[in-house]
Coordinates of N, CA, C and O in Angstrom, one line a residue:
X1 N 123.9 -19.1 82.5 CA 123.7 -18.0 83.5 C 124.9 -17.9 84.5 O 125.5 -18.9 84.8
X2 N 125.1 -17.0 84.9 CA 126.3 -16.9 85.8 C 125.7 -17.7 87.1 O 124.6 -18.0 87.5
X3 N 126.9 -18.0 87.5 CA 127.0 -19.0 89.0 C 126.7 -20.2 88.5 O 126.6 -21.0 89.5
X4 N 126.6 -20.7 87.4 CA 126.2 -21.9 86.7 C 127.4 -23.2 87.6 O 128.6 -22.8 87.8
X5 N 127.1 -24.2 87.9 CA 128.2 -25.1 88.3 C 128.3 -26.0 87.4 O 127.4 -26.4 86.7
X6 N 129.6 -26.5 87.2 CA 130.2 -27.5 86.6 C 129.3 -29.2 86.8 O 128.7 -29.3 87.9
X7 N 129.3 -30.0 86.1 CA 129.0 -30.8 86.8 C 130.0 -31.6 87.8 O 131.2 -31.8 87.6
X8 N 129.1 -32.1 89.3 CA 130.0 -33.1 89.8 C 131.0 -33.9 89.4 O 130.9 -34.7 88.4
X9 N 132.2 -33.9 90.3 CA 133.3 -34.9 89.5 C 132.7 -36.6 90.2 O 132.5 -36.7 91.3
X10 N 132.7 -37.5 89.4 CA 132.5 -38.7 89.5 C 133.5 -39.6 90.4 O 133.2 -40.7 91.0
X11 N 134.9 -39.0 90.4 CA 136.1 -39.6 91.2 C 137.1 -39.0 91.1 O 137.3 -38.4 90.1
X12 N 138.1 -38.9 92.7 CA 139.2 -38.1 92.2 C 139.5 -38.2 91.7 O 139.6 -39.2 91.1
X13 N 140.4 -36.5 91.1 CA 141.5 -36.6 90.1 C 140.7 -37.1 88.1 O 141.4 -37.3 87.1
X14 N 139.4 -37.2 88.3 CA 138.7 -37.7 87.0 C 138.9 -36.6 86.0 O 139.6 -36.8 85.0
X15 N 138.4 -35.3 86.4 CA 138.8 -34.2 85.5 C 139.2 -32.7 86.9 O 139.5 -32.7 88.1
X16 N 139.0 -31.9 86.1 CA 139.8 -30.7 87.1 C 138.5 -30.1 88.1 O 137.3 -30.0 87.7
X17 N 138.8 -29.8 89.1 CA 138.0 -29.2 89.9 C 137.4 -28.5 89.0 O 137.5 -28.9 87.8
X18 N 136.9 -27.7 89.3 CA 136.4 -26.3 88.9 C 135.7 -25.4 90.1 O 134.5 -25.4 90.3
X19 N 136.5 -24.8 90.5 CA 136.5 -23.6 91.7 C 135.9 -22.7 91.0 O 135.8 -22.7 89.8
X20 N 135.5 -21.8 91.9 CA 135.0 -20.3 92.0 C 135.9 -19.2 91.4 O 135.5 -18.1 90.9
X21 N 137.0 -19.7 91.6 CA 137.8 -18.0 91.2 C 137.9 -18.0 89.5 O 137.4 -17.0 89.1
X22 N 138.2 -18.6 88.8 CA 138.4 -18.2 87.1 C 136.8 -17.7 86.8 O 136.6 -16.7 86.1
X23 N 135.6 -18.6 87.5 CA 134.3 -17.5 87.1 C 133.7 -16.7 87.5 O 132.9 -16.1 86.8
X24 N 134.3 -16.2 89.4 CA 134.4 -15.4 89.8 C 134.6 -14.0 89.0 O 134.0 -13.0 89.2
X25 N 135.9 -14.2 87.8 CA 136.2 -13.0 87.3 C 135.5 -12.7 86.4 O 135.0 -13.4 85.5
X26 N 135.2 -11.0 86.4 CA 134.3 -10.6 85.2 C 135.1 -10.4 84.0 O 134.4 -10.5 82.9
X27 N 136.1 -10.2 83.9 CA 136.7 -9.7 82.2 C 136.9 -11.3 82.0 O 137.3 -12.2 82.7
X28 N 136.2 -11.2 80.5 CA 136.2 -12.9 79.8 C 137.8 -13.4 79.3 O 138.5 -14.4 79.3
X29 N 138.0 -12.2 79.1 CA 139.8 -12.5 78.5 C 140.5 -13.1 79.8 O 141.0 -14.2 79.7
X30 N 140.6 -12.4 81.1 CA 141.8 -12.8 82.4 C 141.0 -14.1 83.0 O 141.4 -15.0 83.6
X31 N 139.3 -13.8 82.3 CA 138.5 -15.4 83.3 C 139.0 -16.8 82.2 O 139.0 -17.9 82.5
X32 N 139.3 -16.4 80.9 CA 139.5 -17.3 79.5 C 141.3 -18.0 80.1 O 141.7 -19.1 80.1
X33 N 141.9 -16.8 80.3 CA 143.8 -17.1 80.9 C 143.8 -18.0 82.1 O 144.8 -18.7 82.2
X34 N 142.7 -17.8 83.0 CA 143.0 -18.5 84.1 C 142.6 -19.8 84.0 O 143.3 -20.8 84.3
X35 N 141.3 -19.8 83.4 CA 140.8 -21.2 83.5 C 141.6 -21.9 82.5 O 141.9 -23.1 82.6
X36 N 142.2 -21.2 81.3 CA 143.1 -22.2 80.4 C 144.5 -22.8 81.1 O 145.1 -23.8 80.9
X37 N 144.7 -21.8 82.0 CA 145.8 -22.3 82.7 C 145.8 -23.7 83.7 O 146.7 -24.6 83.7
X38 N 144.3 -23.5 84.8 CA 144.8 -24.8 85.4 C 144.0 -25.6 84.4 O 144.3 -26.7 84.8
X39 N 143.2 -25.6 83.4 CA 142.7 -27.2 82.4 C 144.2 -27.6 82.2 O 144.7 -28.7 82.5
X40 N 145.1 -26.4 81.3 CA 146.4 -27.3 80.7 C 147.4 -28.0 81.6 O 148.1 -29.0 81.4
X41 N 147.3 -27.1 82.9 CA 148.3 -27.5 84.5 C 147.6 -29.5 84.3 O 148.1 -30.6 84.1
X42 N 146.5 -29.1 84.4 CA 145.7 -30.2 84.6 C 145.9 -31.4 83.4 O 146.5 -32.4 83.6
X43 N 145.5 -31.2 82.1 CA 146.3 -32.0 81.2 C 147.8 -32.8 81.2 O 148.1 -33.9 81.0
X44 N 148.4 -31.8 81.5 CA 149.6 -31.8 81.8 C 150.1 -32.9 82.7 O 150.9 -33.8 82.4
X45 N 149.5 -32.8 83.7 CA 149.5 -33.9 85.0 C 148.7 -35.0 84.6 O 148.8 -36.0 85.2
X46 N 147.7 -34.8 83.4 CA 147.3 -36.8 83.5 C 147.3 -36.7 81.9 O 146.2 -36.8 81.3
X47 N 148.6 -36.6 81.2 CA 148.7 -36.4 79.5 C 148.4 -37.6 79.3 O 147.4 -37.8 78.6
X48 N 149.4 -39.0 80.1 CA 149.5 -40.5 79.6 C 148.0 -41.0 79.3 O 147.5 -41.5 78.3
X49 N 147.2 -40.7 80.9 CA 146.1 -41.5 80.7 C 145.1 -40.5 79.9 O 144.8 -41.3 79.0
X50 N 144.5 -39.5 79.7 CA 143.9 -39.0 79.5 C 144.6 -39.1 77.4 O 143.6 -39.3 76.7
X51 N 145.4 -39.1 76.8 CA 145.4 -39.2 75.6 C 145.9 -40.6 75.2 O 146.4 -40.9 74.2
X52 N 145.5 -41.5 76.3 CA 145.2 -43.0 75.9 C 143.9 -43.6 75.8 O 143.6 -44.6 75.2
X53 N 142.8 -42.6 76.6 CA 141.8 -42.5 76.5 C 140.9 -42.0 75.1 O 140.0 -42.7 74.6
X54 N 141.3 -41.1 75.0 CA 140.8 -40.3 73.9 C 141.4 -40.7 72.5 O 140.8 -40.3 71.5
X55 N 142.5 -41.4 72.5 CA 143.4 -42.2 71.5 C 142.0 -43.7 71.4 O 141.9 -44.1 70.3
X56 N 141.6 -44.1 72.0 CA 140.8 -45.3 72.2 C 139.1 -45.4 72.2 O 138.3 -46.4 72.2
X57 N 139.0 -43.9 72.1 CA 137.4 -43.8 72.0 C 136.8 -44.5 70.7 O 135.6 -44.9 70.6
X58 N 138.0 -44.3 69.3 CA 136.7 -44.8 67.9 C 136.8 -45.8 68.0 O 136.0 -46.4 67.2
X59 N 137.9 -47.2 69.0 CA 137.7 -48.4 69.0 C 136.7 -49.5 70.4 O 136.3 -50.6 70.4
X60 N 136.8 -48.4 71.5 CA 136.3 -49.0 72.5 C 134.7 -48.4 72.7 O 134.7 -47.4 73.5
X61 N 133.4 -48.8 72.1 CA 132.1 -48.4 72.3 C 131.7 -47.9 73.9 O 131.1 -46.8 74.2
X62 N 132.1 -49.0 74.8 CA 131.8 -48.8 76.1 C 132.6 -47.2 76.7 O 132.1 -46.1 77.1
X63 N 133.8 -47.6 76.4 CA 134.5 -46.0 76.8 C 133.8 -45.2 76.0 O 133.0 -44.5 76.5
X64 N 133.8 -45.2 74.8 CA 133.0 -43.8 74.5 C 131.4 -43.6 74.7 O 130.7 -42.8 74.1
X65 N 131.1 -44.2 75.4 CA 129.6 -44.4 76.2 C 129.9 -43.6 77.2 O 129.2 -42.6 77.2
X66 N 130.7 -43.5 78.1 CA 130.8 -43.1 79.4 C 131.4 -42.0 79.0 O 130.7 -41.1 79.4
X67 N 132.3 -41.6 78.4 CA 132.7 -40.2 78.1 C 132.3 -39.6 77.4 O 132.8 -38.5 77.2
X68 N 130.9 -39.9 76.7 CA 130.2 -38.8 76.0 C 129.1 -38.8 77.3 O 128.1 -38.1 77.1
X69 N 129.0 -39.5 78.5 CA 128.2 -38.9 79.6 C 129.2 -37.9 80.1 O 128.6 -36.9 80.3
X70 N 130.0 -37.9 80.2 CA 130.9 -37.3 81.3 C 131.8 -36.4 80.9 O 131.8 -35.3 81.5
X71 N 132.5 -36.5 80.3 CA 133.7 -35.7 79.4 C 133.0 -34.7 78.6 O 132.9 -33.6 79.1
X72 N 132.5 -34.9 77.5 CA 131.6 -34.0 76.6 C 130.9 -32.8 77.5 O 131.6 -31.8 77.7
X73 N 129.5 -33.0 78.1 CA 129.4 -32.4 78.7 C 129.8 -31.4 80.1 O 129.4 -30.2 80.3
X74 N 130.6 -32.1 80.6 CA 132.0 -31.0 81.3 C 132.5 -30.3 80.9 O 132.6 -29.3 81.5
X75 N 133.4 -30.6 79.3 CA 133.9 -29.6 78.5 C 132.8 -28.8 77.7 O 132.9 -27.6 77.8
X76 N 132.1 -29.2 77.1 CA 130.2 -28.1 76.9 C 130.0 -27.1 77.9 O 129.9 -25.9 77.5
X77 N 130.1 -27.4 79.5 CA 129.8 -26.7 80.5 C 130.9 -25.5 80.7 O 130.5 -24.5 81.3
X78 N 132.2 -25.8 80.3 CA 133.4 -25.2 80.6 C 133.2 -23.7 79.2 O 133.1 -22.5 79.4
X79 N 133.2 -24.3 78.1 CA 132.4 -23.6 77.4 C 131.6 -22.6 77.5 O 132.0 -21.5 77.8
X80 N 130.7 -22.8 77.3 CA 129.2 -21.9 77.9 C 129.4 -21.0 79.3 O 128.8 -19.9 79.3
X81 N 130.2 -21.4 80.5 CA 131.0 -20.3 81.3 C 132.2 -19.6 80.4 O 132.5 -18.5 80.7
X82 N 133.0 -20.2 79.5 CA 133.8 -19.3 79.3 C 133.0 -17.5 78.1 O 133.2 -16.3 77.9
X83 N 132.3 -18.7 77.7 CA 131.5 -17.5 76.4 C 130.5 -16.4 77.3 O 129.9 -15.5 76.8
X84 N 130.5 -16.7 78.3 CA 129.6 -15.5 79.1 C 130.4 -14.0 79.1 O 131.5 -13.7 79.5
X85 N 129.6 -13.2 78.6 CA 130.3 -11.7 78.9 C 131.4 -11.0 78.0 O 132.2 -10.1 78.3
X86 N 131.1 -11.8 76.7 CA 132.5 -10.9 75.9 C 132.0 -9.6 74.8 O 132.8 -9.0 74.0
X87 N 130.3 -9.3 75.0 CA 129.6 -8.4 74.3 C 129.3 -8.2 72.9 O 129.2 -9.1 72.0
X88 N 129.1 -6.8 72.7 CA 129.2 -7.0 71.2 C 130.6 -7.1 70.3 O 130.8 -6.9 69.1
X89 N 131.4 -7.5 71.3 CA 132.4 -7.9 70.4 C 132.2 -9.1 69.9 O 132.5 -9.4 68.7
X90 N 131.8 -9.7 70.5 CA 131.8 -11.6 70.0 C 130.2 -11.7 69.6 O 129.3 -12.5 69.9
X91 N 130.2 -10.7 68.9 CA 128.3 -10.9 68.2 C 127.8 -11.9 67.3 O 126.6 -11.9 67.0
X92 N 129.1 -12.9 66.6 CA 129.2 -14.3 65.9 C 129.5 -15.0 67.1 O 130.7 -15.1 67.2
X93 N 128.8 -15.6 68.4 CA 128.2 -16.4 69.3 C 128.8 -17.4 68.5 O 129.9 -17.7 69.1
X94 N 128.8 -18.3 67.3 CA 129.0 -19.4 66.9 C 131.0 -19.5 66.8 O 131.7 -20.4 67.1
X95 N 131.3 -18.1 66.3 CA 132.9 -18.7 66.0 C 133.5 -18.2 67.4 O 134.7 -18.0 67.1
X96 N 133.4 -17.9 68.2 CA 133.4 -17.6 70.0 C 133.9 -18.6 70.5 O 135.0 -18.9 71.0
X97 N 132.4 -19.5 70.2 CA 131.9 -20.8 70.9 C 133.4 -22.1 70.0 O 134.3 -22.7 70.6
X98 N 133.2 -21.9 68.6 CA 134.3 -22.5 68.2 C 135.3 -22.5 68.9 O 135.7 -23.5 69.5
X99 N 135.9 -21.0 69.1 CA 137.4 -20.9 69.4 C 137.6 -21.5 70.6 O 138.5 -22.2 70.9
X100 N 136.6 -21.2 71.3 CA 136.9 -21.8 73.0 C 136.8 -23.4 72.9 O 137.3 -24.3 73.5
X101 N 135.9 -23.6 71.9 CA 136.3 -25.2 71.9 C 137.1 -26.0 71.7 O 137.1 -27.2 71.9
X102 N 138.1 -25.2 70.9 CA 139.2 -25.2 70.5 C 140.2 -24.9 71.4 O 141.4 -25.3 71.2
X103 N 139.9 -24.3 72.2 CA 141.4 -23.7 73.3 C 141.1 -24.9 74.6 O 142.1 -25.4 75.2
X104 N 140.2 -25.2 74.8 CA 140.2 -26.3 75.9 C 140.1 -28.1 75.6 O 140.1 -29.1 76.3
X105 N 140.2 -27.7 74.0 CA 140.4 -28.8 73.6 C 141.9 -29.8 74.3 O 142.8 -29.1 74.6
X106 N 142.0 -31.1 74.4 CA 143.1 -31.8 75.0 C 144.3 -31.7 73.4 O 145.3 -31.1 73.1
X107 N 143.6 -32.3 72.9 CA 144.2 -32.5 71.4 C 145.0 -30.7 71.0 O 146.2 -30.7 70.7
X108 N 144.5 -29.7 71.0 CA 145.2 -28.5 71.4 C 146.0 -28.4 71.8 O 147.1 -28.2 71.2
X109 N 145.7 -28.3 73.5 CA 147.0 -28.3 74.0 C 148.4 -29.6 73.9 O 149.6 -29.5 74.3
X110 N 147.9 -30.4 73.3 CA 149.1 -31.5 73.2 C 149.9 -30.7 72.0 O 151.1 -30.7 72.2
X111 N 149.5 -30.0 71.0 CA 150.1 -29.6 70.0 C 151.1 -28.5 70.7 O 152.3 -28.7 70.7
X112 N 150.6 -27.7 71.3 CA 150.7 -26.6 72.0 C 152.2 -27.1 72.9 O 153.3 -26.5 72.9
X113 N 151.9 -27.8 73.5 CA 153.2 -28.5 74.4 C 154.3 -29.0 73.7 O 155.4 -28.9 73.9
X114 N 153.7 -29.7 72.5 CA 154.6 -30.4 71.7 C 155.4 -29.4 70.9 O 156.6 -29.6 70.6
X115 N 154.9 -28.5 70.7 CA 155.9 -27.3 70.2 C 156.5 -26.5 71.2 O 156.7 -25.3 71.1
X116 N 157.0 -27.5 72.4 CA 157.7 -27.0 73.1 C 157.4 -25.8 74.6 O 158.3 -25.5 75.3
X117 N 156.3 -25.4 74.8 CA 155.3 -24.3 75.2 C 154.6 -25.2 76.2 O 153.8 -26.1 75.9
X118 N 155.1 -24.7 77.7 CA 154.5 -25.0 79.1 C 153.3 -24.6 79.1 O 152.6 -24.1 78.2
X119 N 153.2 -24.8 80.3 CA 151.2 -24.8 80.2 C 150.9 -23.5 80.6 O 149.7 -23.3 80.5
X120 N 151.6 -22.3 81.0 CA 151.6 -21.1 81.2 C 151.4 -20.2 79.9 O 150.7 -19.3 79.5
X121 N 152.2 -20.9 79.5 CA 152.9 -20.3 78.3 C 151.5 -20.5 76.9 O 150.9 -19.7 76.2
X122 N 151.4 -21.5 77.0 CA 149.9 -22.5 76.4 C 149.0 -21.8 76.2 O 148.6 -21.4 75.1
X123 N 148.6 -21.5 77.4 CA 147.8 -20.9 78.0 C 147.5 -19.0 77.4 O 146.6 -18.3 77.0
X124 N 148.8 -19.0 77.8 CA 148.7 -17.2 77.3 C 148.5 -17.2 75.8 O 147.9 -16.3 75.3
X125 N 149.0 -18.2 74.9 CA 148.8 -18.3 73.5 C 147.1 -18.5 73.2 O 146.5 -17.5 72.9
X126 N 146.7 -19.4 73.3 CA 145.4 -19.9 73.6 C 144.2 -18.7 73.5 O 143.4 -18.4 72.6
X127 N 144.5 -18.0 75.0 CA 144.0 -17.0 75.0 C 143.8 -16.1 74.0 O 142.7 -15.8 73.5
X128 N 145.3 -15.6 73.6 CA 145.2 -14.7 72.2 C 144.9 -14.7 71.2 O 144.5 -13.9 70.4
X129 N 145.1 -16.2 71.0 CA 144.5 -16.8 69.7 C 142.7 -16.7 69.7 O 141.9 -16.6 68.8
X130 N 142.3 -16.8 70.8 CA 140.7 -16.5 71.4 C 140.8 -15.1 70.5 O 140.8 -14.7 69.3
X131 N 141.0 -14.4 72.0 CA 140.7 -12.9 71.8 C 141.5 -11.9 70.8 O 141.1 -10.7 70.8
X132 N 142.4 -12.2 70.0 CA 142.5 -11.6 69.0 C 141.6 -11.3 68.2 O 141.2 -10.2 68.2
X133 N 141.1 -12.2 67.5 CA 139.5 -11.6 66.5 C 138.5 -10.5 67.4 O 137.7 -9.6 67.3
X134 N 138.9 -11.1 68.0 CA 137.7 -10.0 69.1 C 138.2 -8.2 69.6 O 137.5 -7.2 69.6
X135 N 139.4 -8.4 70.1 CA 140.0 -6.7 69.1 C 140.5 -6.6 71.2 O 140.5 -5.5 71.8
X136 N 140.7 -7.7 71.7 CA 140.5 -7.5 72.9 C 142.2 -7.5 73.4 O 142.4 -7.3 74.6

């Protein structure tokens, strides 16, 4: 539902704020550009620890205990605000839901950077690769 909030962050700096203005906006495409921009800004700034982490989840039980409390459902939540409002264009709800889980994915954007491509730049890709099927 709109106005929906993110869950609480647990400790600074744990994952990215999530402010009012990317859901503030109504067009799903410029609210999809923004928020992909500061998640990758945001990746970007904790790549080391954040894909040492997720590098370590199928061996460390306890870490992946706490990040399927915490991680999972944050990025779930980030989701489900970004799929709000794209109409009957996105009337397969299921490959929507994919793509976005796919554009905010970490492992994504690492590819994304690794081919050279800032988090702006990431970002604007991301997007289109979203909203292209959708004719947007």
């Amino acid at each position: 539902p709109p106005g929906r909030k993110l869950p609480p962050r647990r400790k600074e700096n744990e994952y990215p704020e999530a402010d009012d203005e990317p859901r503030a906006v109504a067009d799903p495409t410029e609210r999809l550009g923004r928020a992909l921009e500061e998640l990758y800004g945001w990746y970007d700034q904790k790549q080391a620890m954040l894909g040492r982490v997720l590098r370590d989840l199928p061996n460390l039980p306890a870490l992946a205990e706490v990040m399927g409390a915490l991680w999972s459902p944050y990025m779930e939540s980030i989701v489900q605000i970004l799929a709000q409002g794209w109409g009957p264009k996105a009337a397969d709800g299921a490959a929507l839901r994919g793509a976005l889980r796919l554009a905010v994915d970490f492992n994504s954007w690492q590819i994304l950077s690794g081919s050279g491509l800032e988090s702006r730049a990431a970002a604007e890709l991301a997007t289109r690769m979203v909203t292209g099927p959708l004719g947007k």
